Structure formats: structure tokens, C-alpha cells
Coordinates of C-alpha atoms in Angstrom, one line a residue:
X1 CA 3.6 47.2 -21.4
X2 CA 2.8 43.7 -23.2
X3 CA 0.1 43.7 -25.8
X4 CA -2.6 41.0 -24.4
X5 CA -6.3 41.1 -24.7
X6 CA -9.8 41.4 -23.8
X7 CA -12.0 39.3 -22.5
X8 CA -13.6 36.6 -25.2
X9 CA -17.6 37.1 -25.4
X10 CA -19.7 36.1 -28.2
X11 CA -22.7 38.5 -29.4
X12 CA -25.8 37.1 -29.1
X13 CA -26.9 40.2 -30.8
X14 CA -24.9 43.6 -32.4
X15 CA -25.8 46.8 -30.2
X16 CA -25.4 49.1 -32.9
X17 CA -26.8 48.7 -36.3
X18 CA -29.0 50.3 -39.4
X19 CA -31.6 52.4 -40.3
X20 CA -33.1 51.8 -43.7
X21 CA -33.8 55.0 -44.5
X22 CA -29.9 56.2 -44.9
X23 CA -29.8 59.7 -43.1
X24 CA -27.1 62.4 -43.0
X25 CA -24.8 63.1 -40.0
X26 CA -22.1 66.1 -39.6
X27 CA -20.3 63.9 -37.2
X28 CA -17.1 63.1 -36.3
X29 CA -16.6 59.4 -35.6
X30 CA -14.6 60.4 -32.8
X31 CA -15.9 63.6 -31.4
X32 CA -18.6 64.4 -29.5
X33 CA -21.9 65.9 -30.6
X34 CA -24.7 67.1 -28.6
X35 CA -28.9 66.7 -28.1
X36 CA -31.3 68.9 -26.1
X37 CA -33.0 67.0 -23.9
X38 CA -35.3 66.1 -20.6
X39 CA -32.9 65.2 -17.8
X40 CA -33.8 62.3 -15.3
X41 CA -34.5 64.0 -12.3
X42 CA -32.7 61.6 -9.4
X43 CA -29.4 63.0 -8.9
X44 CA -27.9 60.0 -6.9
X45 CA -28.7 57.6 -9.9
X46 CA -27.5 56.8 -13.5
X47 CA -29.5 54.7 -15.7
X48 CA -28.4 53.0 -18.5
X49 CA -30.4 51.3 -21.3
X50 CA -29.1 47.7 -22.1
X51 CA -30.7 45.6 -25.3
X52 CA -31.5 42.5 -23.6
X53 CA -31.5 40.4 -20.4
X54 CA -28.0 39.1 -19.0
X55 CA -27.8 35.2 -20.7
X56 CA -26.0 34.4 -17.3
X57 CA -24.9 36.0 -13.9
X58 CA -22.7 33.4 -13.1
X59 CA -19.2 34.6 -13.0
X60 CA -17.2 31.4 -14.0
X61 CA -19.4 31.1 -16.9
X62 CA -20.8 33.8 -18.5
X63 CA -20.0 34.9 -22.0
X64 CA -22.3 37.0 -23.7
X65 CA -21.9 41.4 -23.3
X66 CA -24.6 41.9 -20.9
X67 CA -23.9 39.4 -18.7
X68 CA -20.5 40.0 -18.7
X69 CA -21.0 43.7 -17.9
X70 CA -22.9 43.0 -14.9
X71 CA -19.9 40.8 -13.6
X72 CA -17.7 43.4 -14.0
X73 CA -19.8 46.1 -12.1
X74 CA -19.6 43.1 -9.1
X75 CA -16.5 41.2 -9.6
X76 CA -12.7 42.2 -10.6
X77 CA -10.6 39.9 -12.7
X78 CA -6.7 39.7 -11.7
X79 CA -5.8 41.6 -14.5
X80 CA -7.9 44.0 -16.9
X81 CA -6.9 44.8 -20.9
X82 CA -7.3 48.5 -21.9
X83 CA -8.8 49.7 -25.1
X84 CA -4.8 49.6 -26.6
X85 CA -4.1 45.7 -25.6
X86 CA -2.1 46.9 -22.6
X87 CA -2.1 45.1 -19.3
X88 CA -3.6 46.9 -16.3
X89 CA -3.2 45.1 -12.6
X90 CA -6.6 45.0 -11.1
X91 CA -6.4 42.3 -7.8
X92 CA -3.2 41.5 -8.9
X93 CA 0.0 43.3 -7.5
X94 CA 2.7 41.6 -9.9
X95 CA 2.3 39.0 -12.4
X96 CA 6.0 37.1 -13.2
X97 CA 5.9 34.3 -16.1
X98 CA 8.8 31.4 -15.3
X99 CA 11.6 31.7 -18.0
X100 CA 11.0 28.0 -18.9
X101 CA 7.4 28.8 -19.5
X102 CA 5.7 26.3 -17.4
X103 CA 4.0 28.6 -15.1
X104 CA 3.1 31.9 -14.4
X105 CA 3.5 33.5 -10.4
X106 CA 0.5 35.8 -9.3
X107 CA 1.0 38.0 -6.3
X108 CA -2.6 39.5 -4.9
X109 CA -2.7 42.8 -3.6
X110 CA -3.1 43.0 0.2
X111 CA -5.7 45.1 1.0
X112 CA -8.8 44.7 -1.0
X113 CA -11.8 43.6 0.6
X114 CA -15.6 41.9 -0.4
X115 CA -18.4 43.4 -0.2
X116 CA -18.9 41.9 3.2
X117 CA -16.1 43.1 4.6
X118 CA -14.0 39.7 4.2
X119 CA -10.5 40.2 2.8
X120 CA -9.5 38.5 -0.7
X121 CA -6.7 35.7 -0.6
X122 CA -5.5 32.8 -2.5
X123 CA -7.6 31.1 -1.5
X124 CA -10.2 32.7 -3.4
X125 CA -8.3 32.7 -6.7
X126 CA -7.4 29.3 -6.6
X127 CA -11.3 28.5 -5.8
X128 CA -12.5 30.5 -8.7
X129 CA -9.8 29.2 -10.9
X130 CA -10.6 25.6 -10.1
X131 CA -14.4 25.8 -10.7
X132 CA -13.7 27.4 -14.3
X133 CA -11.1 24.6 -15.3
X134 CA -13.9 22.2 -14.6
X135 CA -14.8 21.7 -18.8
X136 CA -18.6 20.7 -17.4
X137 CA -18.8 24.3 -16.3
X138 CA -19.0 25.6 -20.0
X139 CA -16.0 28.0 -20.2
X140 CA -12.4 26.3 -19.7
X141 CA -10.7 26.6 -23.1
X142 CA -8.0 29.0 -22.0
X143 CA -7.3 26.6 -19.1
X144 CA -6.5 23.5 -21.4
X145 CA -3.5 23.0 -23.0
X146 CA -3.1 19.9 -25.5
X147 CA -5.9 18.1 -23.7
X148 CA -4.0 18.7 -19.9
X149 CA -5.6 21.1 -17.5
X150 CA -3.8 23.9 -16.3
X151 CA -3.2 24.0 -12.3
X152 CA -3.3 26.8 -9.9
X153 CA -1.7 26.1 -6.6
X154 CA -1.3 28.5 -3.5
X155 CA 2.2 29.7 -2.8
X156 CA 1.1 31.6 0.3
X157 CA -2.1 33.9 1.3
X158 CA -1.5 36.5 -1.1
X159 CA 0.3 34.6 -3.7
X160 CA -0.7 31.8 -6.3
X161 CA 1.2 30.0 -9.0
X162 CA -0.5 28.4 -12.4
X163 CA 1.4 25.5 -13.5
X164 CA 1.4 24.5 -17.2
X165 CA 1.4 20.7 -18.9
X166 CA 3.5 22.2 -21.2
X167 CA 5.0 25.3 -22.5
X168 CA 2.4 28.0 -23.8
X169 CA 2.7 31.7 -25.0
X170 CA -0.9 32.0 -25.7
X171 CA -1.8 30.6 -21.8
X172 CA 1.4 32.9 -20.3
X173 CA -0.3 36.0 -22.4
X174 CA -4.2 35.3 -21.0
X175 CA -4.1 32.7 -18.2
X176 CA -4.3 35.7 -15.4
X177 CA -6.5 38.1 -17.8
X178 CA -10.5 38.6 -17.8
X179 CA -11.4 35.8 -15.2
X180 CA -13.3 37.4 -12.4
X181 CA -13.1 36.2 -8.9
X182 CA -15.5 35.3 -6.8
X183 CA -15.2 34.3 -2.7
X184 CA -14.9 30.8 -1.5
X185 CA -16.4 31.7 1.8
X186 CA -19.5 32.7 -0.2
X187 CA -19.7 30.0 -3.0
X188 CA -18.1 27.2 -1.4
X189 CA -21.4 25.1 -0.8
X190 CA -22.2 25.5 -4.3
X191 CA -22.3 22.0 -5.9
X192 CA -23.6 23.1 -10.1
X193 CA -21.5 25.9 -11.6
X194 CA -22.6 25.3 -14.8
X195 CA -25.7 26.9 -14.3
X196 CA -26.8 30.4 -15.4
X197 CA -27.5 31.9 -11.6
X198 CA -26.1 30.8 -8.7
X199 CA -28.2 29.8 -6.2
X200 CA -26.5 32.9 -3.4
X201 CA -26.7 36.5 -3.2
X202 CA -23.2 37.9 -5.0
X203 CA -20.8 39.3 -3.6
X204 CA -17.7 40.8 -5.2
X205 CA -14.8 43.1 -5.0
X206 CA -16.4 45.7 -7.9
X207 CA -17.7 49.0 -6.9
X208 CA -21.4 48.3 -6.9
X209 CA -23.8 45.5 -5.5
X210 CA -26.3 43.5 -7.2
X211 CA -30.0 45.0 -5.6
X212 CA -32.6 43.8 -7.9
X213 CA -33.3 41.9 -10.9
X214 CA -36.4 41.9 -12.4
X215 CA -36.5 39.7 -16.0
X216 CA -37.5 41.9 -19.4
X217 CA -37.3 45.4 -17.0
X218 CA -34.2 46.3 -15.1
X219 CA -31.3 45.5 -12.6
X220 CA -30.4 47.4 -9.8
X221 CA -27.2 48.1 -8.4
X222 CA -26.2 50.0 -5.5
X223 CA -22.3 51.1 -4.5
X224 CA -19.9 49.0 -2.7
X225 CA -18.7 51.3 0.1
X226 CA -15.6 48.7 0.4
X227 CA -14.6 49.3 -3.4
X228 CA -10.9 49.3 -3.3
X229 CA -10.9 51.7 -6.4
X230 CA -12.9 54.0 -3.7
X231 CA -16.7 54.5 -3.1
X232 CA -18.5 55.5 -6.0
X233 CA -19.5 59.1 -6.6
X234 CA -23.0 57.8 -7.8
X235 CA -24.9 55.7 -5.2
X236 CA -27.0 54.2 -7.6
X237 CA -27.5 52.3 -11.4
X238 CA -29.5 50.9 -13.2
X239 CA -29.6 48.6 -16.4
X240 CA -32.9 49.3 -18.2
X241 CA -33.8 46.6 -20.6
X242 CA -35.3 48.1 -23.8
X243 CA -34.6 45.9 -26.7
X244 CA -36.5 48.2 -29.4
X245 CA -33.4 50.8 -30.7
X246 CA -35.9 53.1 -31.6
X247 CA -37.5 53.3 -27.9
X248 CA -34.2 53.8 -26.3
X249 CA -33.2 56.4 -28.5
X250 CA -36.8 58.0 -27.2
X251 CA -36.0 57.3 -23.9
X252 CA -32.6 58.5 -23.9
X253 CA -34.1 61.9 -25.7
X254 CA -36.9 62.2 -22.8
X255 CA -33.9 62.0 -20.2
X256 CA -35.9 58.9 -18.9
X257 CA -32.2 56.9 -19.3
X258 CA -28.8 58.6 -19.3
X259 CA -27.0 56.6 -21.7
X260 CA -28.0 54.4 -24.5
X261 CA -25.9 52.7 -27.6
X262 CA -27.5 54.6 -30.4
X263 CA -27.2 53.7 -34.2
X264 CA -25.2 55.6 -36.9
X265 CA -28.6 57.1 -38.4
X266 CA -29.8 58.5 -35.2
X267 CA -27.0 60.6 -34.8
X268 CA -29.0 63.3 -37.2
X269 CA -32.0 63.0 -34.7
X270 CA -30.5 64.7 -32.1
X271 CA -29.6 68.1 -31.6
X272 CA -26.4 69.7 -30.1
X273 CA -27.0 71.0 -26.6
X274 CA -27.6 67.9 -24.1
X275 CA -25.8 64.7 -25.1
X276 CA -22.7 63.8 -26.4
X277 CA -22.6 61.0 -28.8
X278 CA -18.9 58.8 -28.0
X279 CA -18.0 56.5 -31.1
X280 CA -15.4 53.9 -30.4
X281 CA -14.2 50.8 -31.4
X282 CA -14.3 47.4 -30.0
X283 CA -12.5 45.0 -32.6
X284 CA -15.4 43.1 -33.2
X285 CA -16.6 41.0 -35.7
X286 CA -20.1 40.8 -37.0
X287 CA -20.2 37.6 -39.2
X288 CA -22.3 35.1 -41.2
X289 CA -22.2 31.8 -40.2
X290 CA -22.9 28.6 -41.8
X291 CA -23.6 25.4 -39.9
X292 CA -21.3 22.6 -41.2
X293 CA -23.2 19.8 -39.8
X294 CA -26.5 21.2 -41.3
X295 CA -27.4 18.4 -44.4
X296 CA -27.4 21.2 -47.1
X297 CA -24.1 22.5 -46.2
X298 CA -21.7 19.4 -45.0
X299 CA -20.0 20.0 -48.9
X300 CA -17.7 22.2 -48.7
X301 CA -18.7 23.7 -52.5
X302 CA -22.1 24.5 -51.2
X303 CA -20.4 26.3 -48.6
X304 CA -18.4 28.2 -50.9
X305 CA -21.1 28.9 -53.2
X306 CA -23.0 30.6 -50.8
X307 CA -20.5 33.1 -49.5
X308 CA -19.5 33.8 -53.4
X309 CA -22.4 35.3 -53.9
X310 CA -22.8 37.5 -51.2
X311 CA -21.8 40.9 -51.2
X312 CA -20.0 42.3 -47.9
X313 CA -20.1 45.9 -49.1
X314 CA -23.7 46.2 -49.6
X315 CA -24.4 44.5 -46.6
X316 CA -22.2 47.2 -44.6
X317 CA -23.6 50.1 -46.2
X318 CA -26.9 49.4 -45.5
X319 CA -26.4 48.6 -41.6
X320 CA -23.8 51.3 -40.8
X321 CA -24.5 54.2 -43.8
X322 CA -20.8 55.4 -43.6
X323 CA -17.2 54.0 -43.3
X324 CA -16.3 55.9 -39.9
X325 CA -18.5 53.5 -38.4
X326 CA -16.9 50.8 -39.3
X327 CA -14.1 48.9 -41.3
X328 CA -14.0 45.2 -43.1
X329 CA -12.4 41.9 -41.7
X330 CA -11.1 39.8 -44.1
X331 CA -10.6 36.7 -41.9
X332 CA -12.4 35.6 -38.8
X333 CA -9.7 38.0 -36.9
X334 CA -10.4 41.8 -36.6
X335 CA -8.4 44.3 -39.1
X336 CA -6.4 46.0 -35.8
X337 CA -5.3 42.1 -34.3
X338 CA -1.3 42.5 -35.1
X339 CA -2.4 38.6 -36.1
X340 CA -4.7 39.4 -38.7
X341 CA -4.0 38.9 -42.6
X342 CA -5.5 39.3 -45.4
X343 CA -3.6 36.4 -47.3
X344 CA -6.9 34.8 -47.2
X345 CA -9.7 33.6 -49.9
X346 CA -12.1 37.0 -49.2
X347 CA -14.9 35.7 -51.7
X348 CA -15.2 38.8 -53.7
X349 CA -18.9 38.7 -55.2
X350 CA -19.1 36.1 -58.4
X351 CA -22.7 34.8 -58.9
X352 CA -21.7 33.1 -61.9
X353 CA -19.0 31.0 -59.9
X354 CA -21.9 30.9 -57.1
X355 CA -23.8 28.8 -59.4
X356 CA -21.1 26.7 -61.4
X357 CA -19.9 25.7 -57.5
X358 CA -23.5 24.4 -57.3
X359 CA -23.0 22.3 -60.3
X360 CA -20.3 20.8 -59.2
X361 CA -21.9 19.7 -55.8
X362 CA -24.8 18.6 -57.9
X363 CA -27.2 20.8 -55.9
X364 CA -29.7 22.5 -57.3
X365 CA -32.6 24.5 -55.6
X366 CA -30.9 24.9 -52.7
X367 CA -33.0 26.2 -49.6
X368 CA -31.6 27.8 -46.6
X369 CA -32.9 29.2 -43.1
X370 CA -31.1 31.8 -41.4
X371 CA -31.3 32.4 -37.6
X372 CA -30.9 36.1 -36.4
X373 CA -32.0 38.3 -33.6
X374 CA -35.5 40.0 -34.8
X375 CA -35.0 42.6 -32.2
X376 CA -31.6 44.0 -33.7
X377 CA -32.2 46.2 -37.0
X378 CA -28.7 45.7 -37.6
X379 CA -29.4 41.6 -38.3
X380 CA -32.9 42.3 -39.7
X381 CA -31.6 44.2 -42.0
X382 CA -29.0 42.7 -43.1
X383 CA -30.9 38.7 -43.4
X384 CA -32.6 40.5 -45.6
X385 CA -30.3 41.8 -48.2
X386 CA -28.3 37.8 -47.7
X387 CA -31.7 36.5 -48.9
X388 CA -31.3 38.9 -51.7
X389 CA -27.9 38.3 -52.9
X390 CA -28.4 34.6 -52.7
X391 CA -31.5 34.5 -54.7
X392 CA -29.4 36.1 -57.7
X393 CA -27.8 32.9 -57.4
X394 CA -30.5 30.7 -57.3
X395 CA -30.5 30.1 -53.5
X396 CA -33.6 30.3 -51.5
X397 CA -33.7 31.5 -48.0
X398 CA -36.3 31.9 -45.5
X399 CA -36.0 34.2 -42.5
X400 CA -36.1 32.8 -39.0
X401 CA -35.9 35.7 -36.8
X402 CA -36.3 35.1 -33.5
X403 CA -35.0 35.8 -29.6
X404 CA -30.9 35.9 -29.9
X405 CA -30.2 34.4 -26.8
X406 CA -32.6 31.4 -27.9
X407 CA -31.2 31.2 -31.5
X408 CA -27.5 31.0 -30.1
X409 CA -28.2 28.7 -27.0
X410 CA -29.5 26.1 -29.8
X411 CA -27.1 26.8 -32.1
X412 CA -24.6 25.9 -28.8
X413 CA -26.0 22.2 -29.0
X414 CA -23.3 19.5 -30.1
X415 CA -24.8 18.4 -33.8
X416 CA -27.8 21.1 -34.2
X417 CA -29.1 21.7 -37.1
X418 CA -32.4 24.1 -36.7
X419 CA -30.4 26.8 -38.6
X420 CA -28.4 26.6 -41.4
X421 CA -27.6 30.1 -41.5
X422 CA -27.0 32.4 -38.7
X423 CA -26.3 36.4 -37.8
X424 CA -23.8 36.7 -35.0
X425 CA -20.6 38.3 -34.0
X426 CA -17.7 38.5 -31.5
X427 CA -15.3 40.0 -29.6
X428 CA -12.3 37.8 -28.4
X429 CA -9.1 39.7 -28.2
X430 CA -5.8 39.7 -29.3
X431 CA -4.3 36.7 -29.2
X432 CA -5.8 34.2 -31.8
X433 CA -5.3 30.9 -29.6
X434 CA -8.8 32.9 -28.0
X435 CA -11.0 31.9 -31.1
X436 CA -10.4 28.1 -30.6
X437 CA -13.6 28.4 -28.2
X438 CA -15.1 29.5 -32.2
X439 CA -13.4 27.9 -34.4
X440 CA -12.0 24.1 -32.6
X441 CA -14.0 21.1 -32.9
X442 CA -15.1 20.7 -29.2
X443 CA -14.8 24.6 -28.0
X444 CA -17.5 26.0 -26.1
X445 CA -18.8 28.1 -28.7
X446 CA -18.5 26.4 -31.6
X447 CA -21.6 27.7 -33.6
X448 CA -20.4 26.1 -36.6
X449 CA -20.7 22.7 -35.8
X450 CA -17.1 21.9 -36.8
X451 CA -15.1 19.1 -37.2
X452 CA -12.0 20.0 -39.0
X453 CA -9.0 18.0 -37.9
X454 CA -6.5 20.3 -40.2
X455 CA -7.3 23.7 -38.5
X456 CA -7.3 21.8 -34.9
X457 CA -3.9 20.7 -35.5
X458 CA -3.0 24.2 -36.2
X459 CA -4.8 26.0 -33.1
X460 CA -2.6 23.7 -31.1
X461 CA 0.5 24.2 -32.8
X462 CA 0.4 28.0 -32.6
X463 CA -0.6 27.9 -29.2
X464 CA 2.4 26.2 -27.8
X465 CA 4.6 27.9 -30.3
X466 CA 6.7 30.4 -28.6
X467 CA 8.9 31.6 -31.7
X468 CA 6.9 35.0 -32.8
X469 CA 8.1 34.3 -36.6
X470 CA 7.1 31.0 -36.0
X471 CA 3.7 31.7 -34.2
X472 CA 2.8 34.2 -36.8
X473 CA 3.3 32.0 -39.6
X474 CA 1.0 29.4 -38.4
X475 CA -1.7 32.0 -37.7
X476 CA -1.7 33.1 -41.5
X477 CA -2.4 29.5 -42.6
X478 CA -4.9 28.6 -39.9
X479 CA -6.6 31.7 -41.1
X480 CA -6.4 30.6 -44.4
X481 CA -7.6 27.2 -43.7
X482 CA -10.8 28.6 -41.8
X483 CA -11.4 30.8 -44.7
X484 CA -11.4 28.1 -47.8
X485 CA -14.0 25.7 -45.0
X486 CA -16.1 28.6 -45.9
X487 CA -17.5 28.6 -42.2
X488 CA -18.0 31.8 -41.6
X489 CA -18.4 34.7 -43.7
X490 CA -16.2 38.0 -41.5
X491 CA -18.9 41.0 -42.6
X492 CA -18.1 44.1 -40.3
X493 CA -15.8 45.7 -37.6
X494 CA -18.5 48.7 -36.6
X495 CA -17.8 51.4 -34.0
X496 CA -19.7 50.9 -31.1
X497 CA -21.6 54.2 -30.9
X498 CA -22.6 55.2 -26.9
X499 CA -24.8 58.6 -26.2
X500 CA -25.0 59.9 -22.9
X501 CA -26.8 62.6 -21.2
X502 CA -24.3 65.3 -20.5
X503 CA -25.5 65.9 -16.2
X504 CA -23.2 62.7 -16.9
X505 CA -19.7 63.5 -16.4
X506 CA -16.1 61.7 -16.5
X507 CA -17.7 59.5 -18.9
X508 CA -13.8 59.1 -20.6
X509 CA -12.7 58.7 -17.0
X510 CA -14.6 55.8 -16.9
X511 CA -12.8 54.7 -19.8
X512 CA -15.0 53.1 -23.0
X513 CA -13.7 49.6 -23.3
X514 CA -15.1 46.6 -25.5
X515 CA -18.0 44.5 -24.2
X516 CA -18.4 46.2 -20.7
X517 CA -19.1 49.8 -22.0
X518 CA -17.8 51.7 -18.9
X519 CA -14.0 50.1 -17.2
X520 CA -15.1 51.7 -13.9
X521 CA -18.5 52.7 -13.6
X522 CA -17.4 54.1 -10.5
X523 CA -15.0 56.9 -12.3
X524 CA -18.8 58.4 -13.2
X525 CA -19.8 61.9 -12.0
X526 CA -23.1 63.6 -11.5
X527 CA -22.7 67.4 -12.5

């Protein structure tokens, strides 16, 4: 099957992090171990406890993991990546790219319906696909090629046809891939899609439905009884919002939630009868970034100065305890990307070249802020040990922990400079063109504040390039490039670590997939 990707979504916050006390585990990274517990008592429900509040429900916008994993308990994308890069049909019935790659044909399958009963057509795709191409709508990079929008006509009611400005492997690869559709009968009176909500109930083609959502507490979901994957074995979930690790680890251990993304040291702190603990990976990358635009780091040598004296290793250690949990990104890519290389500047630790880059820039007492989520330990951690590292080198840093939703929406305004160091990470996929939203002057998620015109030439060269050689080669030098801007600073790849209550069953049914946890919530049994 071709190797695509997942959905691109940028952590406001990691979900599985450090302990500072380091404590022992007998652990496998990929087998299961066990905790006696208190079960929750309903046995039509399944709760789940989430870090944080969705930063938007809309669908043609959203971005960040919760958000995104309440869309895809609601809606269904035409296609779905598994956790190997493999493409899996989800509305979609055959997907057939033209051999003079200009467009790429989409026939829908026939018999899915909405949760109203409606049936799905073209005319819903083309809808959904026309509000997201729409750059004022805050999430079209993948439908832009060399500043031309990609179009999506309707070839008849169950068949659709995107039509490129100009050749593209990266658009034929993802074009049809991770966008959920929503119904035009439903949303067609909307006139803002840029917003966070929309202003009407949802309705979607996933197998539950939206109930409640109360801010700080919960959401409440109930099944979709017209879910084409079939009606759900459990009538109802819930997303729990506990941003304190600790608390949902007690939570999860009083049976007062069924599943909860536990960290690395509180593996030890359960026992071996009731839950089994489900360590995957989700070719992420947790990094350090640095704001280009911010006055004390617009010279590149100040840049560079910073990340030579940091130390990745230490850094790792400290948040994740042991090397089954995680592995270590040399550039912005993920180890596992077939992409990825590590022909790239890694900025070993060298204090002493810390400072003489300093001297050179003619900057002395430099002072930094770093933004990071105060609610993650992974981050809190971690800031602390940067502010360490780069006081060796005569660097001053002062913590700015704060709400991560907050800390990234500013850091998401063109020219901000509030932070001049920030915690984050990512999970974009396979194919690199994805991390133009990152790393491209102008993408929607450009953190960095950058403004490189070398490294946008090469994003748009490699993602009309449809030589592999070719494509490849560019793809080591753009990583290159993005690592000597000394932009970001690629710390971790860590195992996302998920604990569930064992009256849980089918949990690998469900199949454990990046960002969204659970595939198919609906695969979930109640014993």
C-alpha cells in the first residue's frame, strides 16, 4: 500500500513526560503491565482523562491533539493513515491520481449516512474542501501549490476530482488524507470558518455525537446509531479534563476514569492485576524553539550559541528516565520519517564555542524568556535544566510558564515577540512538504517567526519534485539549511504511554494511532 501520513497537529503541550525523582520500572516498552484498582461502576460508559480543553472544534481548522481527537470521534476524513504510513479508505471507495499528475479522482462510498440520517455526497466534500482552501480560515497549506489554490470540482454525486496548478507528489500523497468532512446541508449558512466553534450543533459521519461540553470539566459523547463502521458497543464517553498528571494517575487508580496517558515513572506506581499500561509511538517531535524575530535572537550566531550549549541528553533523561521511551531527532523530522537524515549540524554540547559565538555577535549578558506549559512536568522540567545549561554559558533565562494553548496562540501572531524561547512539539507525518505549515515564512504555524527565503525556495522545489532521487536530495539540504538557522532545537521522539482499566477491552482493536489515541473508539468493548 503507499506509505503516506498522518494528520499534521502541533502540541500545545507533550502528554507524557517526567518525574524528578527517577523511579524503576520492570516494563516492557511494548508490553502490557497491570494495576489493581477501583472500577468505574457505569457499564454503558468509558471515560477517558484528556490534559486540557479542545483549542478548537471546528473541523476545517483545528490543529492541536485534543481538538483533533474530538473531530475524529464526530467526523471521518476521506482517507485515514495507520500507525505504519499505510493508506486506509474511510469515506472514500477508490482514490486514482492522473498519470500527468495534475489531479487526483475521489470516488465516495455510497452508503454512509450523517448523523441525521442525510446521506454523504459530493457535494459535501467539495463544500468542506472549499471552506479549508480559504487561507483566512487558518489551515490551507496542503491546498496551495506555488502560490495557486488547489480545486475540487464534482464529477458526479458520489465522485469528486482535485485539480492541481501544477504537478505535485507531495499534494497527490496528502490532498485526500486527514481532512474531515462536514455536511453542507448543516454548515451551509455559516458565513466565519475561521473561528474556533461553529455557531451549529455537529453533525458527522463518526461513531459518536457531540452531547455536552462544559469548559475545564468534560465533554460528552453519545453513539451515532447511523455509524457506518456499525453502532458502538459502548453508548457512552467521556473526555475528563484533568490537566495535573499526578491527579489523573489517581483518578485512573480509583477507577474514577478508564484510561489516562500516564508518564514513564508512574509505571512503578501501579501494580499488576487491573490495568494494562500500552506504550507506543507517535513520531513526534518535542523541540526547543527560538523566535527569530525576537531582538536578541535575529543573529543567527546568537542562535547558534544558544543551542551549543545545551545538552539534548540530559534533557531526555530527566523527562523520560529510560531510552524505551523514547529516541533522539537530529533534524526537525522524526528518526522513523524514510526522509529523515542525520547529515545535519546536531550541535553536540560546546560551552566554550557557546561563548566565543557570543563574541563574535558582540553580545554579552544575554537574557532570554522561555514560554512553556506550567501544567506539563515534561516542559517544567525540562525549562528548567535549558536555564541550567545556558547559564554555564553565561546566558540568563527566566521562566515564563504559563497556559499552553495561550503561550502558542501568541506565539501564532505574525512578528511576536513575548517569548524568545519556547517548549513545544509536533506531529506532522510523513511527507516533509507537511512541515512547511512550521518551517515556511507565511505557514500557519510558523512559531518561529521566520523569514528565510533559502529554505522557502527549497520547500517548493521538493514539493513539486516528482523524481524520488531527486526529492530526497532536496530534503537533506533543506534539513540542513533549517538546522544551521538554528530555529529549532529537535530534543525528543518519546513513546506515548496510554493506561487503561482492563473492564476495557479491544483496546488494540481500536487501534493506538498518533494524535487521536483510539482509530475507532467504536472497536471498544465493555467486559
Amino acid at each position: 500500500m503507499k506509505k503516506l501520513k498522518y494528520g499534521a497537529v502541533t502540541l500545545l503541550f507533550a502528554t507524557a513526560g517526567l518525574f524528578l525523582a527517577a523511579c524503576s520500572t520492570t516494563s516492557s516498552p511494548n508490553k502490557a503491565t497491570t494495576s489493581k484498582t477501583e472500577t468505574t461502576k457505569d457499564a454503558s460508559s468509558f471515560t477517558y482523562a484528556i490534559s486540557g480543553n479542545p483549542a478548537s472544534l471546528n473541523p476545517i481548522n483545528t490543529s492541536d491533539r485534543w481538538g483533533l481527537t474530538v473531530t475524529n470521534m464526530i467526523y471521518s476524513p476521506l482517507v485515514a493513515i495507520e500507525t505504519d504510513g499505510t493508506q486506509k479508505n474511510i469515506l472514500a471507495d477508490s482514490i486514482e491520481a492522473a498519470k500527468d499528475g495534475l489531479s487526483v479522482t475521489v470516488k465516495l462510498k455510497q452508503t454512509i449516512k450523517w448523523s441525521d440520517g442525510e446521506k454523504l455526497t459530493a457535494d459535501d466534500v467539495v463544500f468542506t474542501y472549499t471552506q479549508k482552501a480559504k487561507k483566512e480560515n487558518g489551515n490551507a497549506d496542503k491546498l496551495w501549490i506555488g502560490g495557486k489554490p488547489i480545486t475540487i470540482q464534482k464529477v458526479d454525486d458520489y465522485t469528486v476530482k482535485f485539480i492541481l496548478p501544477e504537478p505535485s507528489a507531495a499534494a497527490v500523497n496528502n490532498i485526500a488524507t486527514e481532512t474531515f468532512i462536514i455536511p453542507k446541508h448543516i454548515y451551509k449558512d455559516v458565513t466565519d470558518f475561521s473561528v474556533k466553534e461553529l455557531p451549529v450543533a455537529p453533525v458527522g459521519t463518526g461513531p459518536y455525537k457531540l452531547k455536552t461540553y462544559k469548559t475545564g470539566e468534560y465533554l460528552t459523547f453519545e453513539a451515532n446509531k447511523t455509524y457506518f463502521g456499525g453502532t458502538p458497543a459502548i453508548k457512552n464517553v467521556t473526555l475528563r479534563i484533568i490537566e495535573n498528571n499526578d491527579t489523573a494517575k489517581v483518578a485512573l487508580q480509583k477507577g474514577e476514569v478508564d484510561a489516562a496517558v500516564v508518564l514513564p515513572s508512574a509505571i512503578s506506581d501501579l501494580d499488576s492485576h487491573d490495568i494494562t499500561v500500552y506504550p507506543y509511538s507517535e513520531t513526534r517531535v518535542g523541540y526547543l524553539g527560538l523566535n527569530t524575530k525576537s531582538d536578541a535572537l535575529t543573529n543567527v550566531k546568537v542562535r547558534q550559541a544558544v543551542l551549543y550549549a545545551l545538552d539534548k541528553s540530559e534533557l531526555n533523561q530527566a523527562a523520560y528516565l529510560n531510552k524505551k521511551y523514547y529516541s533522539t531527532p537530529n533534524s526537525f523530522l522524526p528518526p522513523s520519517n524514510p526522509f529523515a537524515t542525520e547529515s545535519v549540524n546536531t550541535y553536540k554540547t560546546n560551552t566554550q564555542k557557546s561563548k566565543a559565538l557570543l563574541a563574535e555577535a558582540g553580545v554579552s549578558d544575554l537574557k532570554l524568556n522561555i514560554g512553556f506549559s506550567a501544567t506539563d512536568p515534561a516542559q517544567t522540567v525540562q525549562a528548567t535544566l535549558i536555564q541550567q545549561q545556558l547559564k554555564k554559558a553565561g546566558i540568563t533565562v527566566t521562566l515564563e510558564g504559563g497556559d499552553g494553548t495561550a503561550i502558542y496562540s501568541e506565539l501564532k501572531k505574525p512578528g511576536s515577540t513575548k517569548y524568545n524561547l519556547f517548549l513545544g512539539g509536533y506531529i506532522m507525518g510523513n511527507d516533509p512538504d507537511l512541515y512547511a505549515a512550521l518551517f515556511k515564512t507565511g505557514g500557519s504555524s510558523n512559531y518561529f517567526q521566520t523569514n528565510n527565503a533559502k529554505t522557502d525556495q527549497l520547500f517548493d522545489k521538493a514539493a513539486v519534485e516528482t523524481d524520488p532521487t531527486k526529492r530526497k536530495a532536496l530534503y537533506d539540504q533543506l534539513q540542513k539549511e533549517v538546522a544551521d538557522d538554528a530555529r529549532i532545537y529537535p530534543i525528543v521522539d518519546n513513546k506515548k504511554i496510554l493506561a487503561v482499566n482492563n473492564r476495557i477491552a479491544n483496546v488494540k482493536k481500536a487501534n493506538l494511532v498518533p494524535i487521536y489515541t483510539f482509530e475507532d473508539l467504536s472497536k471498544l468493548t465493555i467486559k
